[in-house]
Structure formats: C-alpha cells, structure tokens
Amino acid sequence: MERQTIDKINQSGLDGPSTFQTTGITGDHLPVFGDSLKQKLSFPLAWTSEVTDLSAWKEKARAKVWELTWQMPDHSDFRPAIIDEIDRGDFIARKIAFNLTGDSRVAALLLVPKGNGPFPGVVFYHDHGSKFDIGKEKLITPWGDEEKLQSATLWADRHFSGRFPGDALARRGYVVLAVDALGWGNRGPLTYEGQQALAANMSNMGSSLAGLMALEDTRAADFMASLPFVNTDQIAAIGFSMGAFRAWQAAALSDTITATVAVNWMATAKGLMVAGNNQLRGGSAWHMTHPGLMRFLDYPDVASLVAPKPMLVFAGQEDRLFPIASVNAAIEKMRTVWTAWQASDQFEDKIWPGAHVFEAQQQDYAYDWLDRKFSKP
C-alpha cells in the first residue's frame, strides 16, 4: 500500500495503537483472552434468591439442559434378555442385553438379591480413568473373561480398596445395574487420542457425545424402574469420578431417580479452568462437554436440579483433579438451593482426607446414608 494511502487511513480516524497479540494460546491450551471469557459467564438460569417459583425454575432449567444435549426423546422398548447368570451367595449376577436406545442394544451387568422383592435399585455409573477396556466391570466383578477380571481387579485395588462396589451394594439387598458408556468395555474400543475425533464425528452427524451419554444414563434409570422386582420409589444413582458427573446429571434430568451419591466430581467451571488442571488437557472432557451449557448453567447449577431429593456429595481434600476451593464453592451453591426448597436435611457433603478414590470406608458411609434415605433396615 502506498504511503499516501496509509496517511489517508490514519487521517480518517483509524489511529489505534500499533501493538498486537504475538501469541493466542497459552501453555494450557487456553486462549490468551480466557480470563475475559470467564468473566462473562453469568449463568443466567442458575437459581438465585429472586426465584419465587422453584418448580417453574427447575422445569425451565432442565428443559434448557435437554435442549443442549442435542438428543431426541427415546421411548424404545427395552426388550431385555438374560445372557448368563451365576449364583454369588447373597445375590444372582446376570449378564443381560437390552435396548439402551433405539440405536444401541447393549450388554449390562445386573445383580439381583435373593428373597422377596421389590428391592431398592441402584444404577451405578462407571468412571473414565482413561481406561477403556473395562467399564461396567470396574464396578461389578466380571466372570467368564479372565483378562477383564484381572484388569478390573487391578482397578478395584487402585480405587476401591480392593472391593467391587456394586457387589457390596447387592449384598446389602440392592438391585445393581452397570452399563458401559459409549467407548468402554463392550462398546469400545476407544483410545484417549480418539475421543476428540469421536466427539467431532458425533457433532458432524447432528448429535453430541456428552448429550448421548446423558440420554443413555437416564434411559438406564428408566430400565431399572421397568424391572418388576424393583421398588420404583427407591432408585438411586451412584457414581465415582466421571460416574459421579453421570449420576448427578441423570438425576437432574430424570424424575425416575430418587436419591443420588456423587463421589469426586463436583466443582465450578471457573475453578476447573485454571492453569495446570487436568480438565484443560481436553481429552477426557468430551463426554462431559455440552456445547453452550456454560452460557446458562454452571456444574453445581445443573446438579441443583436434583433438589429437593436426597443427595450426598463426596470430595477428596488431596484430589488434584478437583481443587478443594472450587469444590467448596460449588457445594455451597448447591446447599442454598436445597435450603430454598426447605430440604436442607436432604443434602449432605463430606470432604475426605484422601485423593481421587472411593475407598471401603467411604463406600460404607455412602451405603449407610442410602439405607437411611430409603428407610432400609
């Protein structure tokens, strides 16, 4: 451009500074203007003290979350079938198949106590852990596959004090269901690197990976409620890590679930989007990222849609994935909603001294809590 043309532009009032950005992305893969974006997050559909009609607020916020899942309602016939079963003393362990959606007929593990029902039921949602060879088997002892049994046993040793937490619940008289999320166990194989491609491909087909998981998890609860030996007034959602996210999300979106235990997945979005946090790595976030959700609701806002039903939230003081200050901020936000419903006695949180685990002591505490909520002797 000729000098005189530049002079004319400057004379026209376009006389801003000559400086400009020399980088756009931080080492944590955030845009350099990330703080500005975070400051704009106001979560307008979150509960506030100005809400006068709690039921209307809940209905509107739930509808928005469903809209952002990009999923259509699914009322397919479950058509369950028993593939195999073994006797484990206090309960029968079954491998079953059923229509999780109209698109997916899946294998699942189902534990049924002996005796006369109906029994309380638990949908147990498995974690992420960047370990895809097992999903449902992380929670319920597998059989008939030595490789999966060895893998699952190592996982139980690492996170659950050597227990299979679903089996422990069944011994207490609960029906327990565990289903693979898309990418895990029988629904793989998925790799850490492949998660982004899977999420992108789902989006290109007009769907959402996170939204599909939300739909499937509510369908799993509806399947539990369809079983003739299950008490439909006593259906809990329990999960560890990503499973906790799945549990409170499903309970927020479904009236079928009547109590929730969420172990080591709760914090504010702003508190997680900080330098060095695991969430910034991106890979494991895809199953939990609803496009546009943060324009309306934060994570504790979505979880608060469970109110006034019972909820127990655990966190680890030394959990590096979930900074404790952010956890406490989220829990306080949730507590105010249960208080608004005049149901503060139905919300409980407990910070454990350990890290990212669901150990035997924690399991016993959670299961005792659930027994009390279901008035189970």
Tab-separated table of C-alpha atoms in Angstrom, residues 75-368:
chain	number	residue	atom	x	y	z
A	75	HIS	CA	-39.040	-44.405	24.418
A	76	SER	CA	-37.859	-47.614	22.761
A	77	ASP	CA	-38.976	-50.932	24.195
A	78	PHE	CA	-36.129	-52.257	26.366
A	79	ARG	CA	-36.747	-55.925	25.417
A	80	PRO	CA	-34.295	-57.364	27.996
A	81	ALA	CA	-32.827	-60.860	27.781
A	82	ILE	CA	-30.637	-62.851	30.162
A	83	ILE	CA	-27.368	-63.991	28.554
A	84	ASP	CA	-25.814	-65.728	31.540
A	85	GLU	CA	-26.083	-65.832	35.321
A	86	ILE	CA	-24.182	-67.148	38.319
A	87	ASP	CA	-25.038	-67.563	41.986
A	88	ARG	CA	-22.936	-65.407	44.311
A	89	GLY	CA	-24.493	-66.428	47.579
A	90	ASP	CA	-26.495	-63.381	48.643
A	91	PHE	CA	-27.425	-62.434	45.089
A	92	ILE	CA	-27.597	-63.602	41.487
A	93	ALA	CA	-25.238	-61.957	38.993
A	94	ARG	CA	-26.595	-61.708	35.471
A	95	LYS	CA	-25.248	-60.680	32.105
A	96	ILE	CA	-28.136	-59.169	30.215
A	97	ALA	CA	-28.827	-57.430	26.932
A	98	PHE	CA	-31.375	-54.664	26.419
A	99	ASN	CA	-32.178	-51.750	24.140
A	100	LEU	CA	-30.497	-48.801	25.830
A	101	THR	CA	-31.808	-46.622	22.992
A	102	GLY	CA	-33.396	-47.245	19.645
A	103	ASP	CA	-29.876	-47.268	18.178
A	104	SER	CA	-27.985	-49.362	20.725
A	105	ARG	CA	-28.705	-52.798	22.133
A	106	VAL	CA	-26.077	-53.255	24.827
A	107	ALA	CA	-24.721	-55.759	27.307
A	108	ALA	CA	-25.026	-54.932	31.002
A	109	LEU	CA	-24.351	-56.451	34.395
A	110	LEU	CA	-27.300	-56.819	36.760
A	111	LEU	CA	-27.143	-58.009	40.365
A	112	VAL	CA	-30.381	-59.218	41.946
A	113	PRO	CA	-30.617	-60.047	45.682
A	114	LYS	CA	-32.199	-63.301	46.734
A	115	GLY	CA	-35.518	-63.135	48.534
A	116	ASN	CA	-38.830	-61.447	48.036
A	117	GLY	CA	-38.832	-58.046	46.364
A	118	PRO	CA	-39.433	-55.432	45.456
A	119	PHE	CA	-35.896	-54.273	46.217
A	120	PRO	CA	-34.353	-50.809	46.090
A	121	GLY	CA	-32.315	-50.299	42.937
A	122	VAL	CA	-29.042	-48.564	42.129
A	123	VAL	CA	-27.795	-47.543	38.717
A	124	PHE	CA	-24.026	-47.488	39.233
A	125	TYR	CA	-22.216	-45.291	36.689
A	126	HIS	CA	-18.574	-46.115	35.961
A	127	ASP	CA	-15.686	-43.651	35.808
A	128	HIS	CA	-13.491	-42.508	32.946
A	129	GLY	CA	-9.920	-43.040	34.153
A	130	SER	CA	-8.617	-43.116	30.558
A	131	LYS	CA	-9.101	-46.872	30.850
A	132	PHE	CA	-11.450	-48.137	28.171
A	133	ASP	CA	-11.065	-51.916	28.164
A	134	ILE	CA	-13.480	-52.143	31.110
A	135	GLY	CA	-16.477	-50.026	32.037
A	136	LYS	CA	-19.248	-51.835	33.893
A	137	GLU	CA	-16.615	-54.321	35.082
A	138	LYS	CA	-14.979	-51.566	37.144
A	139	LEU	CA	-17.976	-51.778	39.474
A	140	ILE	CA	-19.188	-55.384	39.316
A	141	THR	CA	-16.951	-58.462	39.374
A	142	PRO	CA	-16.883	-59.896	35.835
A	143	TRP	CA	-16.830	-63.599	35.061
A	144	GLY	CA	-16.093	-65.718	32.014
A	145	ASP	CA	-13.299	-63.400	30.840
A	146	GLU	CA	-10.020	-63.760	32.721
A	147	GLU	CA	-8.419	-60.759	31.031
A	148	LYS	CA	-11.238	-58.437	32.076
A	149	LEU	CA	-11.261	-59.895	35.571
A	150	GLN	CA	-7.550	-59.195	36.002
A	151	SER	CA	-7.916	-55.658	34.657
A	152	ALA	CA	-10.945	-54.953	36.849
A	153	THR	CA	-9.257	-56.381	39.943
A	154	LEU	CA	-6.311	-54.034	39.493
A	155	TRP	CA	-8.740	-51.120	39.110
A	156	ALA	CA	-10.575	-52.115	42.289
A	157	ASP	CA	-7.272	-52.343	44.154
A	158	ARG	CA	-6.291	-48.884	42.949
A	159	HIS	CA	-9.525	-47.014	43.635
A	160	PHE	CA	-11.926	-49.077	45.748
A	161	SER	CA	-9.852	-50.744	48.497
A	162	GLY	CA	-9.920	-53.967	46.516
A	163	ARG	CA	-13.714	-54.102	46.538
A	164	PHE	CA	-16.141	-54.197	43.666
A	165	PRO	CA	-18.524	-51.525	44.977
A	166	GLY	CA	-21.535	-52.850	43.075
A	167	ASP	CA	-21.168	-56.293	44.656
A	168	ALA	CA	-21.039	-54.715	48.112
A	169	LEU	CA	-24.346	-52.973	47.449
A	170	ALA	CA	-26.001	-56.153	46.213
A	171	ARG	CA	-25.017	-57.888	49.446
A	172	ARG	CA	-26.974	-55.175	51.251
A	173	GLY	CA	-30.105	-56.065	49.322
A	174	TYR	CA	-29.960	-53.666	46.369
A	175	VAL	CA	-30.541	-54.467	42.720
A	176	VAL	CA	-27.479	-53.051	40.934
A	177	LEU	CA	-27.171	-52.184	37.233
A	178	ALA	CA	-23.964	-51.206	35.420
A	179	VAL	CA	-23.809	-50.331	31.718
A	180	ASP	CA	-20.871	-49.323	29.516
A	181	ALA	CA	-20.809	-45.727	28.318
A	182	LEU	CA	-20.013	-45.392	24.615
A	183	GLY	CA	-16.331	-46.221	24.163
A	184	TRP	CA	-15.838	-48.503	27.168
A	185	GLY	CA	-15.919	-52.270	27.594
A	186	ASN	CA	-18.171	-53.966	25.055
A	187	ARG	CA	-18.878	-50.570	23.483
A	188	GLY	CA	-15.275	-49.754	22.558
A	189	PRO	CA	-12.601	-49.751	21.576
A	190	LEU	CA	-11.788	-46.129	22.315
A	191	THR	CA	-8.405	-44.541	22.945
A	192	TYR	CA	-7.506	-41.349	24.754
A	193	GLU	CA	-6.414	-39.775	21.469
A	194	GLY	CA	-9.593	-40.929	19.715
A	195	GLN	CA	-12.021	-39.135	21.998
A	196	GLN	CA	-11.808	-35.827	20.156
A	197	ALA	CA	-12.460	-37.492	16.801
A	198	LEU	CA	-15.430	-39.393	18.231
A	199	ALA	CA	-16.895	-36.204	19.667
A	200	ALA	CA	-16.318	-34.302	16.408
A	201	ASN	CA	-17.872	-37.072	14.332
A	202	MET	CA	-20.910	-37.193	16.612
A	203	SER	CA	-21.296	-33.432	16.188
A	204	ASN	CA	-20.982	-33.722	12.412
A	205	MET	CA	-23.880	-36.187	12.495
A	206	GLY	CA	-26.073	-33.740	14.381
A	207	SER	CA	-25.570	-35.381	17.749
A	208	SER	CA	-23.369	-34.877	20.803
A	209	LEU	CA	-21.155	-37.330	22.643
A	210	ALA	CA	-21.925	-35.731	26.012
A	211	GLY	CA	-25.593	-35.465	25.144
A	212	LEU	CA	-25.796	-39.108	24.157
A	213	MET	CA	-24.267	-40.149	27.466
A	214	ALA	CA	-26.852	-38.025	29.305
A	215	LEU	CA	-29.698	-39.629	27.367
A	216	GLU	CA	-28.360	-43.158	27.822
A	217	ASP	CA	-27.834	-42.660	31.535
A	218	THR	CA	-31.431	-41.554	32.061
A	219	ARG	CA	-32.585	-44.492	29.954
A	220	ALA	CA	-30.605	-46.838	32.208
A	221	ALA	CA	-32.536	-45.479	35.184
A	222	ASP	CA	-35.822	-45.965	33.343
A	223	PHE	CA	-34.805	-49.545	32.560
A	224	MET	CA	-34.134	-50.153	36.246
A	225	ALA	CA	-37.604	-48.807	37.041
A	226	SER	CA	-39.139	-51.192	34.494
A	227	LEU	CA	-37.915	-54.295	36.327
A	228	PRO	CA	-40.791	-55.946	38.235
A	229	PHE	CA	-38.636	-56.737	41.284
A	230	VAL	CA	-37.502	-53.104	41.788
A	231	ASN	CA	-39.210	-50.581	44.065
A	232	THR	CA	-39.716	-47.570	41.786
A	233	ASP	CA	-39.779	-45.217	44.790
A	234	GLN	CA	-36.242	-46.287	45.694
A	235	ILE	CA	-33.951	-45.896	42.703
A	236	ALA	CA	-30.566	-44.327	43.331
A	237	ALA	CA	-27.855	-43.037	41.023
A	238	ILE	CA	-24.300	-43.580	42.274
A	239	GLY	CA	-21.006	-42.857	40.578
A	240	PHE	CA	-17.315	-42.208	41.118
A	241	SER	CA	-15.311	-39.606	39.169
A	242	MET	CA	-16.936	-39.260	35.713
A	243	GLY	CA	-19.527	-41.657	37.110
A	244	ALA	CA	-20.394	-39.014	39.720
A	245	PHE	CA	-20.909	-36.474	36.932
A	246	ARG	CA	-23.146	-39.014	35.214
A	247	ALA	CA	-25.062	-39.706	38.427
A	248	TRP	CA	-25.967	-36.115	39.308
A	249	GLN	CA	-26.604	-35.268	35.677
A	250	ALA	CA	-29.003	-38.189	35.230
A	251	ALA	CA	-30.760	-37.332	38.487
A	252	ALA	CA	-31.083	-33.717	37.353
A	253	LEU	CA	-32.696	-34.782	34.088
A	254	SER	CA	-34.882	-37.646	35.300
A	255	ASP	CA	-37.714	-37.943	37.793
A	256	THR	CA	-37.061	-41.688	37.953
A	257	ILE	CA	-34.019	-41.283	40.214
A	258	THR	CA	-34.960	-40.651	43.840
A	259	ALA	CA	-31.533	-40.367	45.551
A	260	THR	CA	-28.001	-39.589	44.382
A	261	VAL	CA	-24.466	-40.285	45.599
A	262	ALA	CA	-21.762	-38.367	43.723
A	263	VAL	CA	-18.168	-39.251	44.587
A	264	ASN	CA	-15.345	-36.935	43.479
A	265	TRP	CA	-16.828	-34.942	40.623
A	266	MET	CA	-18.120	-31.546	41.625
A	267	ALA	CA	-16.595	-28.098	41.220
A	268	THR	CA	-17.305	-24.809	39.488
A	269	ALA	CA	-16.397	-24.398	35.835
A	270	LYS	CA	-14.286	-21.325	36.543
A	271	GLY	CA	-12.479	-23.176	39.310
A	272	LEU	CA	-11.599	-26.035	36.974
A	273	MET	CA	-10.433	-23.877	34.080
A	274	VAL	CA	-7.192	-22.885	35.780
A	275	ALA	CA	-3.566	-23.404	34.834
A	276	GLY	CA	-2.355	-26.941	35.418
A	277	ASN	CA	-5.782	-28.521	35.892
A	278	ASN	CA	-6.436	-31.869	34.237
A	279	GLN	CA	-9.607	-30.582	32.553
A	280	LEU	CA	-7.502	-28.323	30.328
A	281	ARG	CA	-5.965	-31.380	28.686
A	282	GLY	CA	-9.245	-31.727	26.848
A	283	GLY	CA	-9.365	-35.417	26.047
A	284	SER	CA	-11.365	-36.729	28.946
A	285	ALA	CA	-13.677	-33.705	28.924
A	286	TRP	CA	-15.543	-34.614	25.731
A	287	HIS	CA	-18.033	-36.978	27.360
A	288	MET	CA	-18.893	-34.148	29.768
A	289	THR	CA	-18.918	-31.097	27.492
A	290	HIS	CA	-22.335	-29.895	26.339
A	291	PRO	CA	-21.891	-27.163	23.727
A	292	GLY	CA	-23.160	-23.871	25.114
A	293	LEU	CA	-24.088	-25.128	28.581
A	294	MET	CA	-21.902	-22.603	30.397
A	295	ARG	CA	-23.827	-19.788	28.733
A	296	PHE	CA	-26.701	-20.738	31.029
A	297	LEU	CA	-25.718	-23.019	33.936
A	298	ASP	CA	-22.625	-23.999	35.891
A	299	TYR	CA	-21.983	-27.594	37.001
A	300	PRO	CA	-23.420	-27.071	40.520
A	301	ASP	CA	-26.448	-25.362	38.966
A	302	VAL	CA	-27.219	-28.466	36.918
A	303	ALA	CA	-26.668	-30.718	39.927
A	304	SER	CA	-29.020	-28.491	41.946
A	305	LEU	CA	-31.874	-29.553	39.684
A	306	VAL	CA	-31.839	-32.759	41.746
A	307	ALA	CA	-33.265	-30.803	44.709
A	308	PRO	CA	-35.245	-31.381	46.833
A	309	LYS	CA	-34.436	-35.103	46.507
A	310	PRO	CA	-31.639	-36.586	48.659
A	311	MET	CA	-28.069	-36.074	47.511
A	312	LEU	CA	-24.721	-36.985	49.063
A	313	VAL	CA	-21.566	-35.392	47.625
A	314	PHE	CA	-18.045	-36.593	48.418
A	315	ALA	CA	-14.748	-34.906	47.614
A	316	GLY	CA	-11.095	-35.558	48.439
A	317	GLN	CA	-9.031	-32.937	50.241
A	318	GLU	CA	-5.987	-34.038	48.230
A	319	ASP	CA	-7.788	-34.663	44.924
A	320	ARG	CA	-5.590	-32.957	42.332
A	321	LEU	CA	-8.322	-33.134	39.688
A	322	PHE	CA	-10.748	-31.027	41.697
A	323	PRO	CA	-9.216	-28.079	43.611
A	324	ILE	CA	-10.811	-28.003	47.040
A	325	ALA	CA	-11.632	-24.280	46.947
A	326	SER	CA	-13.631	-24.800	43.764
A	327	VAL	CA	-15.311	-27.873	45.254
A	328	ASN	CA	-16.373	-25.934	48.348
A	329	ALA	CA	-17.713	-23.060	46.253
A	330	ALA	CA	-19.824	-25.485	44.212
A	331	ILE	CA	-21.131	-27.286	47.302
A	332	GLU	CA	-22.127	-24.026	48.964
A	333	LYS	CA	-24.005	-23.007	45.835
A	334	MET	CA	-25.858	-26.314	45.837
A	335	ARG	CA	-26.649	-26.127	49.536
A	336	THR	CA	-28.501	-22.831	49.061
A	337	VAL	CA	-30.864	-24.485	46.574
A	338	TRP	CA	-31.785	-27.347	48.915
A	339	THR	CA	-32.330	-24.728	51.637
A	340	ALA	CA	-34.635	-22.789	49.323
A	341	TRP	CA	-36.665	-25.965	48.870
A	342	GLN	CA	-36.750	-26.262	52.692
A	343	ALA	CA	-34.968	-29.570	52.257
A	344	SER	CA	-31.547	-28.822	53.720
A	345	ASP	CA	-31.678	-32.132	55.581
A	346	GLN	CA	-31.721	-33.925	52.216
A	347	PHE	CA	-28.348	-32.539	51.122
A	348	GLU	CA	-25.087	-33.724	52.632
A	349	ASP	CA	-21.463	-33.279	51.693
A	350	LYS	CA	-18.309	-34.763	53.134
A	351	ILE	CA	-14.704	-33.903	52.393
A	352	TRP	CA	-12.434	-36.896	52.927
A	353	PRO	CA	-8.711	-36.511	53.671
A	354	GLY	CA	-7.570	-38.606	50.704
A	355	ALA	CA	-7.302	-38.147	46.964
A	356	HIS	CA	-9.294	-39.390	43.960
A	357	VAL	CA	-10.632	-42.672	45.356
A	358	PHE	CA	-13.800	-44.342	46.668
A	359	GLU	CA	-12.374	-46.478	49.430
A	360	ALA	CA	-14.089	-49.005	51.686
A	361	GLN	CA	-14.781	-46.525	54.492
A	362	GLN	CA	-16.335	-44.091	52.040
A	363	GLN	CA	-18.423	-46.827	50.445
A	364	ASP	CA	-19.764	-47.922	53.830
A	365	TYR	CA	-20.633	-44.334	54.737
A	366	ALA	CA	-22.429	-43.789	51.426
A	367	TYR	CA	-24.344	-47.061	51.598
A	368	ASP	CA	-25.388	-46.411	55.208
